[in-house]
Amino acid sequence: MNGVTASDGPAASPDGTGAPRRRGRPPAAESAGTRDRILDAAREEFSARGFEKTSVRGIAKAAGVDSALVHHYFGTKERVFEAAVEVAFGPALAERDALLEGPLDEVGERMTRVIIGLWENPVTRTPLLAIVRSAVNNDTAAAVFRRLVASQLLRRIAGQLDRPDAELRAELAAAQLVGIAMIRYVIRVEPLASADPEDLVRRVAPVVQGHLTGP
Amino acid sequence: MNGVTASDGPAASPDGTGAPRRRGRPPAAESAGTRDRILDAAREEFSARGFEKTSVRGIAKAAGVDSALVHHYFGTKERVFEAAVEVAFGPALAERDALLEGPLDEVGERMTRVIIGLWENPVTRTPLLAIVRSAVNNDTAAAVFRRLVASQLLRRIAGQLDRPDAELRAELAAAQLVGIAMIRYVIRVEPLASADPEDLVRRVAPVVQGHLTGP
């Protein structure tokens, strides 16, 4: 199983076509390209500055469009951030069903590969760094993180476990992977920062599996 | 074993007396009180604003002293931050030897109790939040974190394990605890955010032990 896929997951566009969600629709050919350009600029801005210091005006400037167009496609800054998070987790959300459909005694390895794959891929690592930096520093961004990641990903995994403490199990499993992401990719402590990804999967997958289905 | 102790660890003062490290020493009676007041203000400022947005001037103002006095006691902003981190990890560093002296097959539980104890205690949680927020957003703060926590705490634990991959083991064990801190205390995802601390220790200590001494 390959944990790394393209970065434009299905959640990037609310109706799957890249079409705007408001009136005043621009020419169709321009629409998808402009929206994607704004979203790329937003990911860069959120990543470089974090949620608080990023402005809709700054995103618009980086994308080479008018601020009104950012509002047109996304509404508020919180909604732009949410769209950027959805793109970052698109591959994980897209693989969620595959992740859940395989044998339950291998779900730990599949979850570990998906998360480490997202962080190893520079395309998805940038928005993930933005999410982590923002969620750590800002309550609005933390709420977006809770809503998308906790609800959409962890609760779905928990739903497959069929145990009364399933949600806590899923969160402790996620905690192992979040902590590795923090130490390896954010704080960059050696030797973990330079460890071979396959070595990490081999060491960590059984721990994640143990949290999810162990005694 | 009680993982929670007083917050003024031995590392708070470079020579253990609270005396300044520069010339122009103030009256001895005022010295320790002023230094502690600056350090308390620094912890509040770093916690509320993070490393980047905190200024020596702001710390001085919050402590009710002149900026020159902050420079007198600590030098640069980075050195004030380092002192605040040392205070935050004082209890862990103070317990480090006890942590290492006990039986090796219980080191996972001791490490888990110390770290969860630091986060459960509001006195130590505030500076820990400051450290995490700052280290995630600022390379200078991340370097302080690497130097103090990774070198002083994790490498000492690794030194007791007598295995070639000891440092990586210590970091994977720390990653489990860092991830729990992120999800429970920083992002506050339920049910982990409200889980009973003893239940957490029971679930997590064997995982930490497995990383450190498992096959």
GROMACS .gro file of C-alpha atoms in nm:
model
  430
    1MET     CA    1   0.000   0.000   0.000
    2ASN     CA    2   0.129   0.340  -0.092
    3GLY     CA    3   0.053   0.604   0.169
    4VAL     CA    4   0.136   0.897  -0.056
    5THR     CA    5  -0.107   1.023  -0.320
    6ALA     CA    6  -0.174   1.345  -0.506
    7SER     CA    7  -0.249   1.645  -0.288
    8ASP     CA    8  -0.578   1.754  -0.443
    9GLY     CA    9  -0.811   1.527  -0.251
   10PRO     CA   10  -1.181   1.509  -0.321
   11ALA     CA   11  -1.263   1.741  -0.033
   12ALA     CA   12  -1.088   2.038  -0.196
   13SER     CA   13  -1.403   2.144  -0.379
   14PRO     CA   14  -1.740   2.135  -0.209
   15ASP     CA   15  -1.919   1.989  -0.510
   16GLY     CA   16  -1.623   1.815  -0.666
   17THR     CA   17  -1.609   2.043  -0.970
   18GLY     CA   18  -1.406   2.329  -0.831
   19ALA     CA   19  -1.704   2.556  -0.895
   20PRO     CA   20  -1.760   2.854  -0.665
   21ARG     CA   21  -2.019   2.831  -0.392
   22ARG     CA   22  -2.159   3.182  -0.440
   23ARG     CA   23  -2.326   3.396  -0.702
   24GLY     CA   24  -2.130   3.595  -0.959
   25ARG     CA   25  -1.960   3.287  -1.104
   26PRO     CA   26  -1.656   3.374  -1.320
   27PRO     CA   27  -1.604   3.211  -1.662
   28ALA     CA   28  -1.591   2.833  -1.610
   29ALA     CA   29  -1.243   2.791  -1.757
   30GLU     CA   30  -1.097   3.049  -1.519
   31SER     CA   31  -1.289   2.922  -1.220
   32ALA     CA   32  -1.102   2.604  -1.126
   33GLY     CA   33  -0.760   2.755  -1.197
   34THR     CA   34  -0.825   3.067  -0.993
   35ARG     CA   35  -0.967   2.877  -0.699
   36ASP     CA   36  -0.668   2.640  -0.699
   37ARG     CA   37  -0.428   2.931  -0.722
   38ILE     CA   38  -0.591   3.099  -0.423
   39LEU     CA   39  -0.579   2.771  -0.230
   40ASP     CA   40  -0.209   2.720  -0.314
   41ALA     CA   41  -0.133   3.075  -0.203
   42ALA     CA   42  -0.336   3.020   0.116
   43ARG     CA   43  -0.139   2.705   0.201
   44GLU     CA   44   0.189   2.891   0.153
   45GLU     CA   45   0.072   3.188   0.362
   46PHE     CA   46  -0.072   2.977   0.644
   47SER     CA   47   0.243   2.764   0.644
   48ALA     CA   48   0.480   3.060   0.653
   49ARG     CA   49   0.286   3.281   0.895
   50GLY     CA   50   0.037   3.065   1.079
   51PHE     CA   51  -0.338   3.128   1.102
   52GLU     CA   52  -0.328   3.444   1.310
   53LYS     CA   53  -0.082   3.641   1.101
   54THR     CA   54  -0.229   3.537   0.766
   55SER     CA   55  -0.483   3.777   0.614
   56VAL     CA   56  -0.730   3.735   0.327
   57ARG     CA   57  -0.560   4.038   0.173
   58GLY     CA   58  -0.219   3.866   0.194
   59ILE     CA   59  -0.356   3.547   0.037
   60ALA     CA   60  -0.513   3.750  -0.244
   61LYS     CA   61  -0.189   3.936  -0.307
   62ALA     CA   62   0.014   3.612  -0.317
   63ALA     CA   63  -0.238   3.462  -0.561
   64GLY     CA   64  -0.241   3.775  -0.776
   65VAL     CA   65  -0.615   3.832  -0.737
   66ASP     CA   66  -0.844   4.080  -0.566
   67SER     CA   67  -0.942   4.012  -0.204
   68ALA     CA   68  -1.307   4.006  -0.313
   69LEU     CA   69  -1.234   3.694  -0.519
   70VAL     CA   70  -1.100   3.514  -0.211
   71HIS     CA   71  -1.421   3.602  -0.027
   72HIS     CA   72  -1.618   3.496  -0.334
   73TYR     CA   73  -1.471   3.146  -0.337
   74PHE     CA   74  -1.425   3.080   0.033
   75GLY     CA   75  -1.602   3.337   0.249
   76THR     CA   76  -1.407   3.402   0.572
   77LYS     CA   77  -1.040   3.338   0.656
   78GLU     CA   78  -1.154   3.046   0.872
   79ARG     CA   79  -1.319   2.889   0.567
   80VAL     CA   80  -1.004   2.934   0.355
   81PHE     CA   81  -0.808   2.764   0.633
   82GLU     CA   82  -1.061   2.483   0.651
   83ALA     CA   83  -1.032   2.431   0.274
   84ALA     CA   84  -0.652   2.420   0.305
   85VAL     CA   85  -0.679   2.163   0.583
   86GLU     CA   86  -0.919   1.956   0.373
   87VAL     CA   87  -0.667   1.956   0.088
   88ALA     CA   88  -0.386   1.857   0.327
   89PHE     CA   89  -0.589   1.569   0.463
   90GLY     CA   90  -0.747   1.489   0.128
   91PRO     CA   91  -0.523   1.186   0.069
   92ALA     CA   92  -0.591   1.053   0.419
   93LEU     CA   93  -0.965   1.113   0.384
   94ALA     CA   94  -0.961   0.960   0.034
   95GLU     CA   95  -0.784   0.653   0.170
   96ARG     CA   96  -1.004   0.640   0.475
   97ASP     CA   97  -1.239   0.381   0.331
   98ALA     CA   98  -0.951   0.167   0.203
   99LEU     CA   99  -0.791   0.214   0.543
  100LEU     CA  100  -1.105   0.086   0.710
  101GLU     CA  101  -1.185  -0.190   0.463
  102GLY     CA  102  -0.867  -0.395   0.506
  103PRO     CA  103  -0.811  -0.656   0.777
  104LEU     CA  104  -0.854  -0.511   1.126
  105ASP     CA  105  -0.529  -0.670   1.243
  106GLU     CA  106  -0.336  -0.458   0.990
  107VAL     CA  107  -0.516  -0.127   1.050
  108GLY     CA  108  -0.223  -0.006   1.266
  109GLU     CA  109   0.023  -0.045   0.980
  110ARG     CA  110  -0.215   0.115   0.729
  111MET     CA  111  -0.276   0.415   0.959
  112THR     CA  112   0.098   0.453   1.025
  113ARG     CA  113   0.184   0.439   0.652
  114VAL     CA  114  -0.083   0.694   0.557
  115ILE     CA  115   0.026   0.949   0.821
  116ILE     CA  116   0.402   0.908   0.769
  117GLY     CA  117   0.340   0.915   0.392
  118LEU     CA  118   0.160   1.250   0.421
  119TRP     CA  119   0.451   1.396   0.618
  120GLU     CA  120   0.722   1.250   0.392
  121ASN     CA  121   0.563   1.405   0.081
  122PRO     CA  122   0.675   1.772   0.055
  123VAL     CA  123   0.348   1.864  -0.119
  124THR     CA  124   0.138   1.756   0.179
  125ARG     CA  125   0.399   1.835   0.446
  126THR     CA  126   0.374   2.212   0.389
  127PRO     CA  127   0.003   2.240   0.468
  128LEU     CA  128   0.039   1.993   0.757
  129LEU     CA  129   0.303   2.218   0.913
  130ALA     CA  130   0.066   2.509   0.864
  131ILE     CA  131  -0.213   2.322   1.039
  132VAL     CA  132   0.002   2.217   1.333
  133ARG     CA  133   0.151   2.565   1.380
  134SER     CA  134  -0.190   2.727   1.355
  135ALA     CA  135  -0.380   2.479   1.572
  136VAL     CA  136  -0.118   2.510   1.847
  137ASN     CA  137  -0.144   2.888   1.854
  138ASN     CA  138  -0.503   2.972   1.772
  139ASP     CA  139  -0.833   2.844   1.913
  140THR     CA  140  -1.021   2.892   1.585
  141ALA     CA  141  -0.762   2.686   1.399
  142ALA     CA  142  -0.767   2.425   1.676
  143ALA     CA  143  -1.145   2.400   1.636
  144VAL     CA  144  -1.104   2.338   1.261
  145PHE     CA  145  -0.848   2.067   1.341
  146ARG     CA  146  -1.081   1.904   1.593
  147ARG     CA  147  -1.376   1.916   1.354
  148LEU     CA  148  -1.199   1.775   1.049
  149VAL     CA  149  -0.934   1.542   1.180
  150ALA     CA  150  -1.090   1.419   1.502
  151SER     CA  151  -1.444   1.387   1.371
  152GLN     CA  152  -1.388   1.277   1.012
  153LEU     CA  153  -1.084   1.056   1.055
  154LEU     CA  154  -1.047   0.932   1.411
  155ARG     CA  155  -1.416   0.872   1.486
  156ARG     CA  156  -1.451   0.672   1.164
  157ILE     CA  157  -1.158   0.454   1.264
  158ALA     CA  158  -1.304   0.421   1.614
  159GLY     CA  159  -1.636   0.316   1.459
  160GLN     CA  160  -1.470   0.006   1.317
  161LEU     CA  161  -1.326  -0.109   1.649
  162ASP     CA  162  -1.654  -0.201   1.816
  163ARG     CA  163  -1.532  -0.133   2.170
  164PRO     CA  164  -1.667   0.106   2.435
  165ASP     CA  165  -1.331   0.286   2.461
  166ALA     CA  166  -1.278   0.298   2.083
  167GLU     CA  167  -1.247   0.677   2.054
  168LEU     CA  168  -0.986   0.697   2.328
  169ARG     CA  169  -0.797   0.412   2.161
  170ALA     CA  170  -0.801   0.591   1.824
  171GLU     CA  171  -0.675   0.912   1.987
  172LEU     CA  172  -0.390   0.736   2.171
  173ALA     CA  173  -0.290   0.575   1.841
  174ALA     CA  174  -0.305   0.915   1.673
  175ALA     CA  175  -0.103   1.062   1.962
  176GLN     CA  176   0.188   0.830   1.882
  177LEU     CA  177   0.187   0.951   1.521
  178VAL     CA  178   0.132   1.318   1.610
  179GLY     CA  179   0.426   1.301   1.852
  180ILE     CA  180   0.652   1.148   1.586
  181ALA     CA  181   0.547   1.424   1.343
  182MET     CA  182   0.629   1.687   1.607
  183ILE     CA  183   0.973   1.549   1.694
  184ARG     CA  184   1.072   1.441   1.341
  185TYR     CA  185   0.928   1.711   1.114
  186VAL     CA  186   0.853   2.014   1.334
  187ILE     CA  187   1.122   2.026   1.609
  188ARG     CA  188   1.359   1.801   1.407
  189VAL     CA  189   1.534   1.613   1.686
  190GLU     CA  190   1.800   1.362   1.578
  191PRO     CA  191   1.821   1.066   1.527
  192LEU     CA  192   1.441   1.050   1.476
  193ALA     CA  193   1.450   1.333   1.220
  194SER     CA  194   1.673   1.129   0.986
  195ALA     CA  195   1.547   0.778   1.061
  196ASP     CA  196   1.449   0.562   0.763
  197PRO     CA  197   1.069   0.582   0.709
  198GLU     CA  198   1.037   0.204   0.666
  199ASP     CA  199   1.227   0.150   0.992
  200LEU     CA  200   0.981   0.386   1.159
  201VAL     CA  201   0.680   0.200   1.018
  202ARG     CA  202   0.828  -0.129   1.140
  203ARG     CA  203   0.878   0.009   1.492
  204VAL     CA  204   0.560   0.213   1.523
  205ALA     CA  205   0.289   0.013   1.342
  206PRO     CA  206   0.269  -0.253   1.618
  207VAL     CA  207   0.228   0.022   1.880
  208VAL     CA  208  -0.053   0.186   1.682
  209GLN     CA  209  -0.214  -0.155   1.630
  210GLY     CA  210  -0.184  -0.226   2.003
  211HIS     CA  211  -0.366   0.095   2.092
  212LEU     CA  212  -0.647   0.016   1.846
  213THR     CA  213  -0.708  -0.355   1.905
  214GLY     CA  214  -0.482  -0.465   2.194
  215PRO     CA  215  -0.601  -0.592   2.532
  216MET     CA  216   0.596   0.779   4.295
  217ASN     CA  217   0.459   1.128   4.263
  218GLY     CA  218   0.532   1.284   3.926
  219VAL     CA  219   0.441   1.639   4.031
  220THR     CA  220   0.680   1.853   4.234
  221ALA     CA  221   0.744   2.221   4.293
  222SER     CA  222   0.815   2.427   3.985
  223ASP     CA  223   1.138   2.595   4.087
  224GLY     CA  224   1.383   2.328   3.981
  225PRO     CA  225   1.755   2.348   4.048
  226ALA     CA  226   1.828   2.474   3.697
  227ALA     CA  227   1.645   2.804   3.755
  228SER     CA  228   1.957   2.980   3.882
  229PRO     CA  229   2.293   2.921   3.718
  230ASP     CA  230   2.482   2.900   4.046
  231GLY     CA  231   2.196   2.788   4.266
  232THR     CA  232   2.172   3.112   4.461
  233GLY     CA  233   1.961   3.323   4.230
  234ALA     CA  234   2.253   3.565   4.202
  235PRO     CA  235   2.298   3.766   3.883
  236ARG     CA  236   2.555   3.656   3.630
  237ARG     CA  237   2.679   4.007   3.547
  238ARG     CA  238   2.841   4.303   3.712
  239GLY     CA  239   2.638   4.571   3.890
  240ARG     CA  240   2.481   4.326   4.136
  241PRO     CA  241   2.173   4.472   4.310
  242PRO     CA  242   2.128   4.441   4.688
  243ALA     CA  243   2.130   4.070   4.776
  244ALA     CA  244   1.784   4.072   4.937
  245GLU     CA  245   1.626   4.218   4.626
  246SER     CA  246   1.820   3.997   4.387
  247ALA     CA  247   1.643   3.662   4.416
  248GLY     CA  248   1.296   3.820   4.434
  249THR     CA  249   1.351   4.040   4.131
  250ARG     CA  250   1.497   3.760   3.922
  251ASP     CA  251   1.206   3.531   4.010
  252ARG     CA  252   0.956   3.806   3.933
  253ILE     CA  253   1.114   3.859   3.590
  254LEU     CA  254   1.111   3.484   3.527
  255ASP     CA  255   0.744   3.458   3.629
  256ALA     CA  256   0.656   3.746   3.397
  257ALA     CA  257   0.861   3.587   3.118
  258ARG     CA  258   0.671   3.259   3.151
  259GLU     CA  259   0.339   3.441   3.134
  260GLU     CA  260   0.448   3.646   2.833
  261PHE     CA  261   0.598   3.351   2.642
  262SER     CA  262   0.288   3.146   2.720
  263ALA     CA  263   0.044   3.413   2.609
  264ARG     CA  264   0.231   3.538   2.302
  265GLY     CA  265   0.488   3.277   2.206
  266PHE     CA  266   0.859   3.335   2.158
  267GLU     CA  267   0.841   3.558   1.851
  268LYS     CA  268   0.589   3.811   1.977
  269THR     CA  269   0.738   3.836   2.327
  270SER     CA  270   0.985   4.120   2.381
  271VAL     CA  271   1.233   4.189   2.660
  272ARG     CA  272   1.055   4.524   2.699
  273GLY     CA  273   0.720   4.345   2.743
  274ILE     CA  274   0.864   4.108   3.003
  275ALA     CA  275   1.016   4.402   3.192
  276LYS     CA  276   0.686   4.588   3.186
  277ALA     CA  277   0.494   4.284   3.314
  278ALA     CA  278   0.749   4.237   3.593
  279GLY     CA  279   0.743   4.608   3.681
  280VAL     CA  280   1.116   4.657   3.622
  281ASP     CA  281   1.337   4.834   3.371
  282SER     CA  282   1.438   4.644   3.055
  283ALA     CA  283   1.802   4.689   3.156
  284LEU     CA  284   1.739   4.469   3.460
  285VAL     CA  285   1.610   4.186   3.240
  286HIS     CA  286   1.927   4.211   3.031
  287HIS     CA  287   2.128   4.227   3.353
  288TYR     CA  288   1.992   3.898   3.483
  289PHE     CA  289   1.947   3.703   3.162
  290GLY     CA  290   2.116   3.870   2.866
  291THR     CA  291   1.919   3.807   2.546
  292LYS     CA  292   1.556   3.710   2.492
  293GLU     CA  293   1.677   3.363   2.393
  294ARG     CA  294   1.847   3.330   2.734
  295VAL     CA  295   1.529   3.438   2.918
  296PHE     CA  296   1.339   3.176   2.721
  297GLU     CA  297   1.598   2.912   2.802
  298ALA     CA  298   1.572   2.998   3.172
  299ALA     CA  299   1.193   2.968   3.151
  300VAL     CA  300   1.226   2.629   2.982
  301GLU     CA  301   1.470   2.516   3.251
  302VAL     CA  302   1.219   2.611   3.519
  303ALA     CA  303   0.942   2.427   3.335
  304PHE     CA  304   1.152   2.114   3.306
  305GLY     CA  305   1.313   2.161   3.647
  306PRO     CA  306   1.097   1.894   3.811
  307ALA     CA  307   1.167   1.646   3.531
  308LEU     CA  308   1.539   1.723   3.540
  309ALA     CA  309   1.540   1.704   3.919
  310GLU     CA  310   1.370   1.365   3.904
  311ARG     CA  311   1.590   1.250   3.621
  312ASP     CA  312   1.830   1.065   3.845
  313ALA     CA  313   1.551   0.901   4.043
  314LEU     CA  314   1.389   0.821   3.709
  315LEU     CA  315   1.704   0.651   3.596
  316GLU     CA  316   1.792   0.482   3.926
  317GLY     CA  317   1.481   0.269   3.960
  318PRO     CA  318   1.433  -0.074   3.800
  319LEU     CA  319   1.473  -0.063   3.421
  320ASP     CA  320   1.152  -0.260   3.369
  321GLU     CA  321   0.952   0.024   3.533
  322VAL     CA  322   1.123   0.317   3.358
  323GLY     CA  323   0.828   0.346   3.115
  324GLU     CA  324   0.582   0.404   3.398
  325ARG     CA  325   0.815   0.649   3.574
  326MET     CA  326   0.869   0.850   3.255
  327THR     CA  327   0.495   0.852   3.179
  328ARG     CA  328   0.408   0.969   3.533
  329VAL     CA  329   0.668   1.247   3.530
  330ILE     CA  330   0.553   1.389   3.194
  331ILE     CA  331   0.178   1.359   3.261
  332GLY     CA  332   0.239   1.500   3.610
  333LEU     CA  333   0.410   1.808   3.462
  334TRP     CA  334   0.114   1.868   3.228
  335GLU     CA  335  -0.152   1.804   3.494
  336ASN     CA  336   0.002   2.063   3.729
  337PRO     CA  337  -0.120   2.411   3.624
  338VAL     CA  338   0.204   2.567   3.754
  339THR     CA  339   0.417   2.368   3.510
  340ARG     CA  340   0.155   2.341   3.233
  341THR     CA  341   0.169   2.713   3.155
  342PRO     CA  342   0.542   2.721   3.068
  343LEU     CA  343   0.511   2.388   2.885
  344LEU     CA  344   0.241   2.536   2.663
  345ALA     CA  345   0.472   2.832   2.604
  346ILE     CA  346   0.756   2.602   2.504
  347VAL     CA  347   0.545   2.395   2.268
  348ARG     CA  348   0.386   2.699   2.102
  349SER     CA  349   0.723   2.870   2.065
  350ALA     CA  350   0.920   2.566   1.948
  351VAL     CA  351   0.658   2.490   1.683
  352ASN     CA  352   0.674   2.841   1.541
  353ASN     CA  353   1.030   2.958   1.585
  354ASP     CA  354   1.363   2.798   1.498
  355THR     CA  355   1.549   2.965   1.786
  356ALA     CA  356   1.296   2.831   2.034
  357ALA     CA  357   1.309   2.488   1.867
  358ALA     CA  358   1.686   2.489   1.912
  359VAL     CA  359   1.646   2.563   2.284
  360PHE     CA  360   1.399   2.274   2.309
  361ARG     CA  361   1.638   2.040   2.127
  362ARG     CA  362   1.932   2.144   2.344
  363LEU     CA  363   1.757   2.117   2.681
  364VAL     CA  364   1.499   1.845   2.644
  365ALA     CA  365   1.659   1.619   2.385
  366SER     CA  366   2.014   1.644   2.516
  367GLN     CA  367   1.961   1.669   2.891
  368LEU     CA  368   1.661   1.439   2.931
  369LEU     CA  369   1.630   1.195   2.641
  370ARG     CA  370   2.001   1.122   2.592
  371ARG     CA  371   2.039   1.050   2.963
  372ILE     CA  372   1.752   0.803   2.948
  373ALA     CA  373   1.900   0.652   2.633
  374GLY     CA  374   2.233   0.617   2.812
  375GLN     CA  375   2.074   0.373   3.057
  376LEU     CA  376   1.936   0.145   2.788
  377ASP     CA  377   2.268   0.006   2.663
  378ARG     CA  378   2.145  -0.057   2.308
  379PRO     CA  379   2.273   0.076   1.977
  380ASP     CA  380   1.933   0.227   1.889
  381ALA     CA  381   1.879   0.371   2.239
  382GLU     CA  382   1.839   0.734   2.133
  383LEU     CA  383   1.577   0.649   1.870
  384ARG     CA  384   1.394   0.436   2.129
  385ALA     CA  385   1.392   0.723   2.379
  386GLU     CA  386   1.259   0.961   2.113
  387LEU     CA  387   0.980   0.724   2.005
  388ALA     CA  388   0.882   0.687   2.371
  389ALA     CA  389   0.887   1.065   2.409
  390ALA     CA  390   0.684   1.096   2.088
  391GLN     CA  391   0.398   0.899   2.246
  392LEU     CA  392   0.395   1.140   2.540
  393VAL     CA  393   0.441   1.453   2.327
  394GLY     CA  394   0.148   1.345   2.108
  395ILE     CA  395  -0.075   1.289   2.412
  396ALA     CA  396   0.021   1.636   2.541
  397MET     CA  397  -0.067   1.786   2.201
  398ILE     CA  398  -0.407   1.617   2.172
  399ARG     CA  399  -0.504   1.639   2.541
  400TYR     CA  400  -0.368   1.976   2.657
  401VAL     CA  401  -0.301   2.183   2.343
  402ILE     CA  402  -0.568   2.091   2.083
  403ARG     CA  403  -0.800   1.944   2.352
  404VAL     CA  404  -0.970   1.665   2.158
  405GLU     CA  405  -1.228   1.461   2.350
  406PRO     CA  406  -1.243   1.201   2.502
  407LEU     CA  407  -0.863   1.215   2.554
  408ALA     CA  408  -0.881   1.571   2.692
  409SER     CA  409  -1.098   1.457   2.985
  410ALA     CA  410  -0.962   1.106   3.038
  411ASP     CA  411  -0.860   1.012   3.392
  412PRO     CA  412  -0.480   1.060   3.434
  413GLU     CA  413  -0.441   0.722   3.609
  414ASP     CA  414  -0.627   0.552   3.324
  415LEU     CA  415  -0.386   0.719   3.082
  416VAL     CA  416  -0.081   0.603   3.278
  417ARG     CA  417  -0.219   0.247   3.282
  418ARG     CA  418  -0.271   0.251   2.903
  419VAL     CA  419   0.042   0.440   2.800
  420ALA     CA  420   0.317   0.324   3.040
  421PRO     CA  421   0.346  -0.023   2.877
  422VAL     CA  422   0.379   0.143   2.534
  423VAL     CA  423   0.655   0.374   2.659
  424GLN     CA  424   0.825   0.079   2.828
  425GLY     CA  425   0.799  -0.121   2.504
  426HIS     CA  426   0.972   0.152   2.306
  427LEU     CA  427   1.254   0.173   2.563
  428THR     CA  428   1.325  -0.192   2.639
  429GLY     CA  429   1.103  -0.403   2.410
  430PRO     CA  430   1.227  -0.639   2.138
   0.00000   0.00000   0.00000
